[in-house]
């Protein structure tokens, strides 16, 4: 079933007029949200931890920064835009029991709500507005008069106006200029985790490494293996990004296309797909979430060890050397 998509005409900034929007976190998303909403004529305060070095930056950006407690006390809407593992502590320490009556809680990813790491009281609206792009692009496109498409989802709608609030926020961000796709916290969380695990980060990194290792173990130069299995990905991905698999196939040779359609399905086969279904099942039944929450509580021993090992993979050394020759990357 296709999703409902909203556009500029479906959203009204007046739904957030006279409201104070509190942005918590001033990183990738936080800074872009705060600046775009402010430039759209909405009232924004940025809540920061006492003594945070970011106070200066917020003020240089022409916005108001306040200690979290003060920002939360005035807020009609609170955006949680710090890293997901940090959000429960911030919520229970500064927000729970301290927000104004009728305050809306807004998230840019569903993890903490969907897996019960944050359980807001029953009498507040809980919504999601999630741009489908990094903060820098959210800001740059806004300044160009365009926007990054957003997702909108409603977890709790006490006021009866939660969707209007979300659409107004997406309009203030610039996202409604491109389109706002309606989803649920469950769907956004589970598909986001699956995508990054099976395809975008996990699957792709494993594919690159396996290709590189196969060539190097067969005696080919690591430099050649890097070019063929990593460097050239950028050209391919750009074509797919612009025009789908179809456009990519228009630009590669017939030989490449023949190899693609006859060999690709042998690399990613039914076994891989069965593993993908397992990975999805672990997301759906909470096993992945529980593992990650516990890993954070234990101060990330496996996370650190596994990533350290990744850093030591030979592809990183060769890659660094070769990228040093590519002056346009600097
Ligand atoms: P980020 O890592 O850029 O946020 C860092 C900021 O959070 C810091 O600058 C600081 O201001 C604050 N912060 C960090 N630790 C904190 C703590 N313990 N207490 C209080 N504040 C703290 O985060 P991000 O990538 O902008 O992600 C924010 C939210 O947006 C997350 O829910 C994420 O899933 C979601 N999201 C991110 C992207 C993206 O492209 N980065 C896209 C869509 C949604
Ligand atoms: Mg994601």
Short mmCIF file of C-alpha atoms and ligand atoms in Angstrom, two decimals:
data_model
loop_
_atom_site.label_atom_id
_atom_site.label_comp_id
_atom_site.label_asym_id
_atom_site.label_seq_id
_atom_site.Cartn_x
_atom_site.Cartn_y
_atom_site.Cartn_z
CA UNK A 1 0.00 0.00 0.00
CA UNK A 2 1.41 3.41 -0.99
CA UNK A 3 1.93 6.12 1.61
CA UNK A 4 0.04 9.41 1.79
CA UNK A 5 2.20 12.37 0.74
CA UNK A 6 1.51 15.94 1.87
CA UNK A 7 2.75 19.10 0.19
CA UNK A 8 3.07 22.80 0.93
CA UNK A 9 -0.64 23.38 0.28
CA UNK A 10 -1.55 20.87 3.04
CA UNK A 11 0.55 22.64 5.69
CA UNK A 12 0.03 25.94 7.48
CA UNK A 13 2.72 27.78 9.46
CA UNK A 14 -0.06 29.48 11.44
CA UNK A 15 -0.50 26.16 13.28
CA UNK A 16 2.78 26.97 15.08
CA UNK A 17 2.32 30.71 15.39
CA UNK A 18 2.77 32.07 18.94
CA UNK A 19 4.28 28.74 19.98
CA UNK A 20 7.76 28.40 21.43
CA UNK A 21 9.74 25.63 19.77
CA UNK A 22 12.55 24.21 21.88
CA UNK A 23 15.34 22.43 20.02
CA UNK A 24 17.45 20.11 22.19
CA UNK A 25 20.79 19.23 20.62
CA UNK A 26 22.69 21.46 18.21
CA UNK A 27 24.43 18.96 15.97
CA UNK A 28 23.63 17.84 12.43
CA UNK A 29 19.83 17.97 12.64
CA UNK A 30 19.43 20.33 15.60
CA UNK A 31 21.26 23.26 14.04
CA UNK A 32 19.46 22.88 10.71
CA UNK A 33 16.01 22.60 12.34
CA UNK A 34 16.60 25.57 14.63
CA UNK A 35 17.86 27.86 11.85
CA UNK A 36 15.23 26.89 9.27
CA UNK A 37 12.33 27.19 11.73
CA UNK A 38 13.66 30.56 12.90
CA UNK A 39 14.06 31.83 9.34
CA UNK A 40 10.49 30.68 8.63
CA UNK A 41 9.38 33.21 11.26
CA UNK A 42 8.76 30.79 14.12
CA UNK A 43 9.93 31.30 17.69
CA UNK A 44 12.86 28.99 18.48
CA UNK A 45 14.92 28.51 21.62
CA UNK A 46 17.87 26.12 21.71
CA UNK A 47 18.31 24.22 24.99
CA UNK A 48 21.91 23.44 25.93
CA UNK A 49 23.62 21.78 28.85
CA UNK A 50 25.12 24.17 31.40
CA UNK A 51 28.58 25.25 30.39
CA UNK A 52 28.18 23.91 26.84
CA UNK A 53 30.61 25.43 24.37
CA UNK A 54 27.76 25.59 21.87
CA UNK A 55 26.13 28.69 23.50
CA UNK A 56 28.50 30.86 21.49
CA UNK A 57 27.72 29.16 18.19
CA UNK A 58 23.95 29.43 18.68
CA UNK A 59 24.28 33.13 19.38
CA UNK A 60 26.56 33.62 16.36
CA UNK A 61 23.82 31.96 14.30
CA UNK A 62 21.47 34.68 15.57
CA UNK A 63 19.38 32.35 17.74
CA UNK A 64 18.53 32.26 21.41
CA UNK A 65 20.30 29.66 23.58
CA UNK A 66 19.09 28.80 27.08
CA UNK A 67 19.99 26.20 29.69
CA UNK A 68 17.87 23.09 28.98
CA UNK A 69 15.69 23.57 32.08
CA UNK A 70 14.70 27.11 31.06
CA UNK A 71 14.14 26.23 27.43
CA UNK A 72 11.93 23.27 28.38
CA UNK A 73 9.90 25.38 30.83
CA UNK A 74 8.82 27.76 28.03
CA UNK A 75 8.33 25.20 25.30
CA UNK A 76 5.10 24.39 23.50
CA UNK A 77 7.02 21.87 21.41
CA UNK A 78 10.28 20.09 22.22
CA UNK A 79 12.44 18.56 19.47
CA UNK A 80 14.80 15.77 20.53
CA UNK A 81 17.79 16.22 18.25
CA UNK A 82 20.70 14.76 20.15
CA UNK A 83 22.10 11.25 19.48
CA UNK A 84 19.45 8.59 20.10
CA UNK A 85 21.30 6.81 22.96
CA UNK A 86 21.55 10.16 24.84
CA UNK A 87 17.84 10.99 24.58
CA UNK A 88 16.34 8.87 27.41
CA UNK A 89 18.61 10.45 30.03
CA UNK A 90 17.87 13.97 28.79
CA UNK A 91 14.14 13.21 28.70
CA UNK A 92 13.92 11.78 32.23
CA UNK A 93 16.25 14.36 33.73
CA UNK A 94 14.98 17.58 32.13
CA UNK A 95 11.61 17.00 30.46
CA UNK A 96 9.48 14.36 32.17
CA UNK A 97 7.18 16.10 34.68
CA UNK A 98 8.68 19.50 33.80
CA UNK A 99 7.07 20.37 30.49
CA UNK A 100 4.10 22.69 30.06
CA UNK A 101 0.61 21.25 29.77
CA UNK A 102 -0.19 20.57 26.13
CA UNK A 103 3.46 20.42 25.10
CA UNK A 104 4.24 18.43 21.94
CA UNK A 105 7.22 16.08 21.89
CA UNK A 106 8.91 15.73 18.52
CA UNK A 107 11.46 13.15 17.37
CA UNK A 108 13.45 12.78 14.15
CA UNK A 109 13.77 9.00 14.55
CA UNK A 110 11.41 6.54 16.23
CA UNK A 111 13.81 4.28 18.15
CA UNK A 112 13.30 5.56 21.69
CA UNK A 113 9.52 5.75 21.49
CA UNK A 114 9.03 2.53 19.54
CA UNK A 115 11.24 0.46 21.86
CA UNK A 116 9.95 2.08 25.04
CA UNK A 117 13.18 3.84 26.05
CA UNK A 118 11.11 7.01 26.46
CA UNK A 119 7.51 6.69 27.60
CA UNK A 120 5.84 10.11 27.58
CA UNK A 121 2.74 10.76 29.69
CA UNK A 122 -0.57 9.99 28.00
CA UNK A 123 -1.65 13.65 27.86
CA UNK A 124 0.90 15.05 25.37
CA UNK A 125 1.13 14.83 21.59
CA UNK A 126 4.08 12.76 20.39
CA UNK A 127 5.08 13.17 16.76
CA UNK A 128 7.92 12.57 14.35
CA UNK A 129 9.24 14.84 11.63
CA UNK A 130 12.30 13.26 10.05
CA UNK A 131 14.09 14.83 7.09
CA UNK A 132 15.43 12.18 4.69
CA UNK A 133 18.85 13.81 4.54
CA UNK A 134 21.70 15.08 6.71
CA UNK A 135 21.39 18.42 8.50
CA UNK A 136 23.72 20.26 6.16
CA UNK A 137 21.53 19.50 3.15
CA UNK A 138 18.39 20.34 5.16
CA UNK A 139 19.90 23.79 5.72
CA UNK A 140 21.47 24.35 2.27
CA UNK A 141 18.33 23.41 0.32
CA UNK A 142 16.19 25.57 2.58
CA UNK A 143 18.39 28.55 1.78
CA UNK A 144 18.02 27.79 -1.93
CA UNK A 145 14.24 27.88 -1.57
CA UNK A 146 13.93 24.10 -1.80
CA UNK A 147 13.67 21.38 0.81
CA UNK A 148 14.55 17.82 1.79
CA UNK A 149 11.55 15.45 1.78
CA UNK A 150 10.41 14.59 5.32
CA UNK A 151 8.58 11.79 7.06
CA UNK A 152 5.76 12.60 9.44
CA UNK A 153 4.29 10.19 12.01
CA UNK A 154 1.92 10.47 14.92
CA UNK A 155 2.41 8.37 18.06
CA UNK A 156 -0.04 10.21 20.36
CA UNK A 157 -2.64 12.74 19.27
CA UNK A 158 -4.26 14.18 22.37
CA UNK A 159 -4.93 17.62 20.94
CA UNK A 160 -6.47 16.32 17.73
CA UNK A 161 -4.03 18.62 15.92
CA UNK A 162 -0.88 16.49 15.97
CA UNK A 163 -0.76 16.03 12.20
CA UNK A 164 -1.26 19.76 11.61
CA UNK A 165 1.56 20.49 14.04
CA UNK A 166 3.85 18.03 12.25
CA UNK A 167 3.02 19.42 8.81
CA UNK A 168 3.57 23.01 9.98
CA UNK A 169 6.94 21.98 11.42
CA UNK A 170 7.85 20.23 8.15
CA UNK A 171 6.88 23.39 6.28
CA UNK A 172 9.05 25.50 8.59
CA UNK A 173 11.94 23.13 7.87
CA UNK A 174 11.42 23.48 4.14
CA UNK A 175 10.54 19.79 3.81
CA UNK A 176 6.95 20.38 2.73
CA UNK A 177 8.27 22.17 -0.37
CA UNK A 178 9.48 18.75 -1.52
CA UNK A 179 6.87 16.50 0.10
CA UNK A 180 6.05 14.94 3.46
CA UNK A 181 5.47 11.18 3.51
CA UNK A 182 3.19 9.84 6.23
CA UNK A 183 4.45 6.83 8.16
CA UNK A 184 4.31 5.37 11.67
CA UNK A 185 6.93 5.20 14.43
CA UNK A 186 7.01 1.42 13.95
CA UNK A 187 7.53 1.55 10.20
CA UNK A 188 10.13 4.34 10.28
CA UNK A 189 12.15 2.69 13.06
CA UNK A 190 12.12 -0.82 11.64
CA UNK A 191 12.82 0.15 8.03
CA UNK A 192 15.54 2.63 9.07
CA UNK A 193 17.37 -0.01 11.14
CA UNK A 194 16.94 -2.63 8.43
CA UNK A 195 18.21 -0.31 5.71
CA UNK A 196 21.35 0.68 7.58
CA UNK A 197 22.10 -2.89 8.69
CA UNK A 198 21.32 -4.92 5.58
CA UNK A 199 22.08 -2.49 2.77
CA UNK A 200 23.47 0.98 3.41
CA UNK A 201 26.14 0.51 6.07
CA UNK A 202 26.37 -3.18 6.97
CA UNK A 203 25.63 -4.84 3.65
CA UNK A 204 27.63 -2.38 1.59
CA UNK A 205 30.71 -2.39 3.84
CA UNK A 206 30.72 -6.20 3.84
CA UNK A 207 30.33 -6.32 0.05
CA UNK A 208 33.22 -3.89 -0.49
CA UNK A 209 35.51 -5.79 1.88
CA UNK A 210 34.63 -9.20 0.44
CA UNK A 211 35.36 -7.99 -3.11
CA UNK A 212 38.63 -6.35 -2.06
CA UNK A 213 39.78 -9.43 -0.11
CA UNK A 214 38.93 -11.80 -2.98
CA UNK A 215 41.15 -9.88 -5.41
CA UNK A 216 44.02 -9.38 -2.94
CA UNK A 217 43.97 -13.03 -1.81
CA UNK A 218 44.16 -14.02 -5.49
CA UNK A 219 47.38 -12.02 -5.81
CA UNK A 220 46.20 -8.78 -7.42
CA UNK A 221 47.57 -5.45 -6.22
CA UNK A 222 45.62 -3.94 -3.31
CA UNK A 223 45.66 -0.62 -5.18
CA UNK A 224 43.78 -2.22 -8.09
CA UNK A 225 41.39 -3.96 -5.70
CA UNK A 226 40.64 -0.64 -4.00
CA UNK A 227 39.91 1.14 -7.29
CA UNK A 228 37.64 -1.62 -8.56
CA UNK A 229 35.74 -2.55 -5.41
CA UNK A 230 35.52 0.78 -3.58
CA UNK A 231 36.57 3.93 -5.41
CA UNK A 232 34.36 3.40 -8.46
CA UNK A 233 31.28 2.87 -6.32
CA UNK A 234 30.80 6.63 -6.22
CA UNK A 235 30.17 6.83 -9.98
CA UNK A 236 27.71 3.95 -9.84
CA UNK A 237 25.84 5.23 -6.78
CA UNK A 238 25.54 8.74 -8.26
CA UNK A 239 23.89 7.29 -11.37
CA UNK A 240 21.50 5.13 -9.32
CA UNK A 241 20.71 8.10 -7.05
CA UNK A 242 19.84 10.26 -10.07
CA UNK A 243 17.96 7.81 -12.21
CA UNK A 244 17.64 4.40 -10.62
CA UNK A 245 19.28 1.15 -11.73
CA UNK A 246 18.06 1.97 -15.23
CA UNK A 247 20.26 5.07 -15.52
CA UNK A 248 23.28 3.21 -14.15
CA UNK A 249 22.78 0.51 -16.81
CA UNK A 250 22.56 3.15 -19.51
CA UNK A 251 26.05 4.40 -18.66
CA UNK A 252 28.00 1.16 -18.14
CA UNK A 253 29.23 -1.05 -20.99
CA UNK A 254 27.26 -3.99 -22.38
CA UNK A 255 29.93 -6.28 -20.94
CA UNK A 256 29.36 -4.77 -17.49
CA UNK A 257 25.58 -5.17 -17.88
CA UNK A 258 25.91 -8.84 -18.90
CA UNK A 259 28.12 -9.50 -15.85
CA UNK A 260 25.67 -7.57 -13.70
CA UNK A 261 22.55 -9.54 -14.57
CA UNK A 262 24.22 -12.96 -14.71
CA UNK A 263 26.63 -12.71 -11.71
CA UNK A 264 24.91 -10.26 -9.35
CA UNK A 265 22.21 -12.75 -8.31
CA UNK A 266 24.95 -15.29 -7.46
CA UNK A 267 26.59 -12.83 -5.05
CA UNK A 268 23.39 -11.78 -3.32
CA UNK A 269 21.37 -14.98 -3.43
CA UNK A 270 18.57 -16.71 -1.53
CA UNK A 271 20.99 -17.38 1.36
CA UNK A 272 21.68 -13.64 1.71
CA UNK A 273 17.99 -12.89 1.54
CA UNK A 274 17.22 -15.46 4.22
CA UNK A 275 19.83 -13.75 6.43
CA UNK A 276 18.16 -10.40 5.68
CA UNK A 277 14.85 -11.86 6.87
CA UNK A 278 16.57 -12.98 10.09
CA UNK A 279 18.03 -9.52 10.61
CA UNK A 280 14.59 -8.01 10.07
CA UNK A 281 13.07 -10.45 12.57
CA UNK A 282 15.62 -9.37 15.22
CA UNK A 283 14.60 -5.76 14.61
CA UNK A 284 10.89 -6.59 14.78
CA UNK A 285 11.04 -8.62 18.00
CA UNK A 286 13.27 -6.11 19.84
CA UNK A 287 16.39 -8.30 20.00
CA UNK A 288 18.51 -5.75 18.16
CA UNK A 289 17.22 -2.86 20.27
CA UNK A 290 17.80 -4.70 23.52
CA UNK A 291 21.35 -5.65 22.46
CA UNK A 292 22.16 -2.02 21.56
CA UNK A 293 20.64 -0.56 24.73
CA UNK A 294 22.63 -3.02 26.88
CA UNK A 295 25.80 -2.36 24.86
CA UNK A 296 25.43 1.34 25.66
CA UNK A 297 24.82 0.63 29.34
CA UNK A 298 28.02 -1.42 29.39
CA UNK A 299 29.87 1.56 27.84
CA UNK A 300 30.19 -0.10 24.42
CA UNK A 301 32.93 -2.75 24.85
CA UNK A 302 31.97 -4.74 21.71
CA UNK A 303 31.18 -1.64 19.69
CA UNK A 304 34.66 -0.25 20.38
CA UNK A 305 36.45 -3.55 19.80
CA UNK A 306 34.65 -4.34 16.53
CA UNK A 307 35.12 -0.86 15.12
CA UNK A 308 38.79 -0.85 16.06
CA UNK A 309 39.21 -4.07 14.08
CA UNK A 310 37.45 -2.48 11.10
CA UNK A 311 39.88 0.45 11.22
CA UNK A 312 42.76 -2.00 10.90
CA UNK A 313 41.44 -3.65 7.72
CA UNK A 314 44.02 -3.39 4.88
CA UNK A 315 41.52 -1.60 2.64
CA UNK A 316 41.74 1.43 4.93
CA UNK A 317 45.52 1.75 4.59
CA UNK A 318 45.51 1.40 0.78
CA UNK A 319 42.52 3.68 0.51
CA UNK A 320 44.15 6.41 2.55
CA UNK A 321 47.27 6.28 0.41
CA UNK A 322 45.35 6.39 -2.86
CA UNK A 323 42.99 9.13 -1.74
CA UNK A 324 46.11 11.18 -0.98
CA UNK A 325 46.69 11.22 -4.77
CA UNK A 326 43.21 12.58 -5.45
CA UNK A 327 43.59 16.29 -4.90
CA UNK A 328 39.91 16.95 -5.69
CA UNK A 329 38.86 15.06 -2.53
CA UNK A 330 40.47 17.61 -0.23
P1 LIG B 1 24.24 14.67 16.38
O1 LIG B 1 25.14 13.54 16.74
O2 LIG B 1 24.68 15.58 15.29
O3 LIG B 1 23.92 15.54 17.69
C1 LIG B 1 24.96 15.99 18.44
C2 LIG B 1 24.46 17.11 19.35
O4 LIG B 1 23.64 16.60 20.39
C3 LIG B 1 25.62 17.79 20.00
O5 LIG B 1 26.06 18.84 19.20
C4 LIG B 1 25.02 18.26 21.30
O6 LIG B 1 24.39 19.51 21.05
C5 LIG B 1 23.92 17.26 21.60
N1 LIG B 1 24.26 16.23 22.60
C6 LIG B 1 25.12 15.20 22.45
N2 LIG B 1 25.15 14.42 23.55
C7 LIG B 1 24.27 14.99 24.41
C8 LIG B 1 23.87 14.66 25.73
N3 LIG B 1 24.35 13.58 26.37
N4 LIG B 1 22.95 15.47 26.31
C9 LIG B 1 22.45 16.54 25.66
N5 LIG B 1 22.81 16.90 24.44
C10 LIG B 1 23.71 16.14 23.81
O7 LIG B 1 22.78 14.08 16.11
P2 LIG B 1 21.99 14.03 14.73
O8 LIG B 1 22.71 13.17 13.77
O9 LIG B 1 21.60 15.41 14.37
O10 LIG B 1 20.70 13.21 15.20
C11 LIG B 1 19.68 13.81 15.99
C12 LIG B 1 18.41 13.02 15.78
O11 LIG B 1 18.03 13.13 14.40
C13 LIG B 1 18.54 11.54 16.07
O12 LIG B 1 17.31 11.09 16.60
C14 LIG B 1 18.76 10.94 14.69
O13 LIG B 1 18.35 9.59 14.60
C15 LIG B 1 17.87 11.83 13.86
N6 LIG B 1 18.18 11.92 12.43
C16 LIG B 1 19.46 12.15 12.02
C17 LIG B 1 19.72 12.31 10.66
C18 LIG B 1 21.12 12.61 10.19
O14 LIG B 1 21.33 12.62 8.97
N7 LIG B 1 22.11 12.91 11.01
C19 LIG B 1 18.69 12.22 9.72
C20 LIG B 1 17.38 12.02 10.18
C21 LIG B 1 17.15 11.86 11.53
MG1 LIG B 2 18.77 5.94 8.77
#
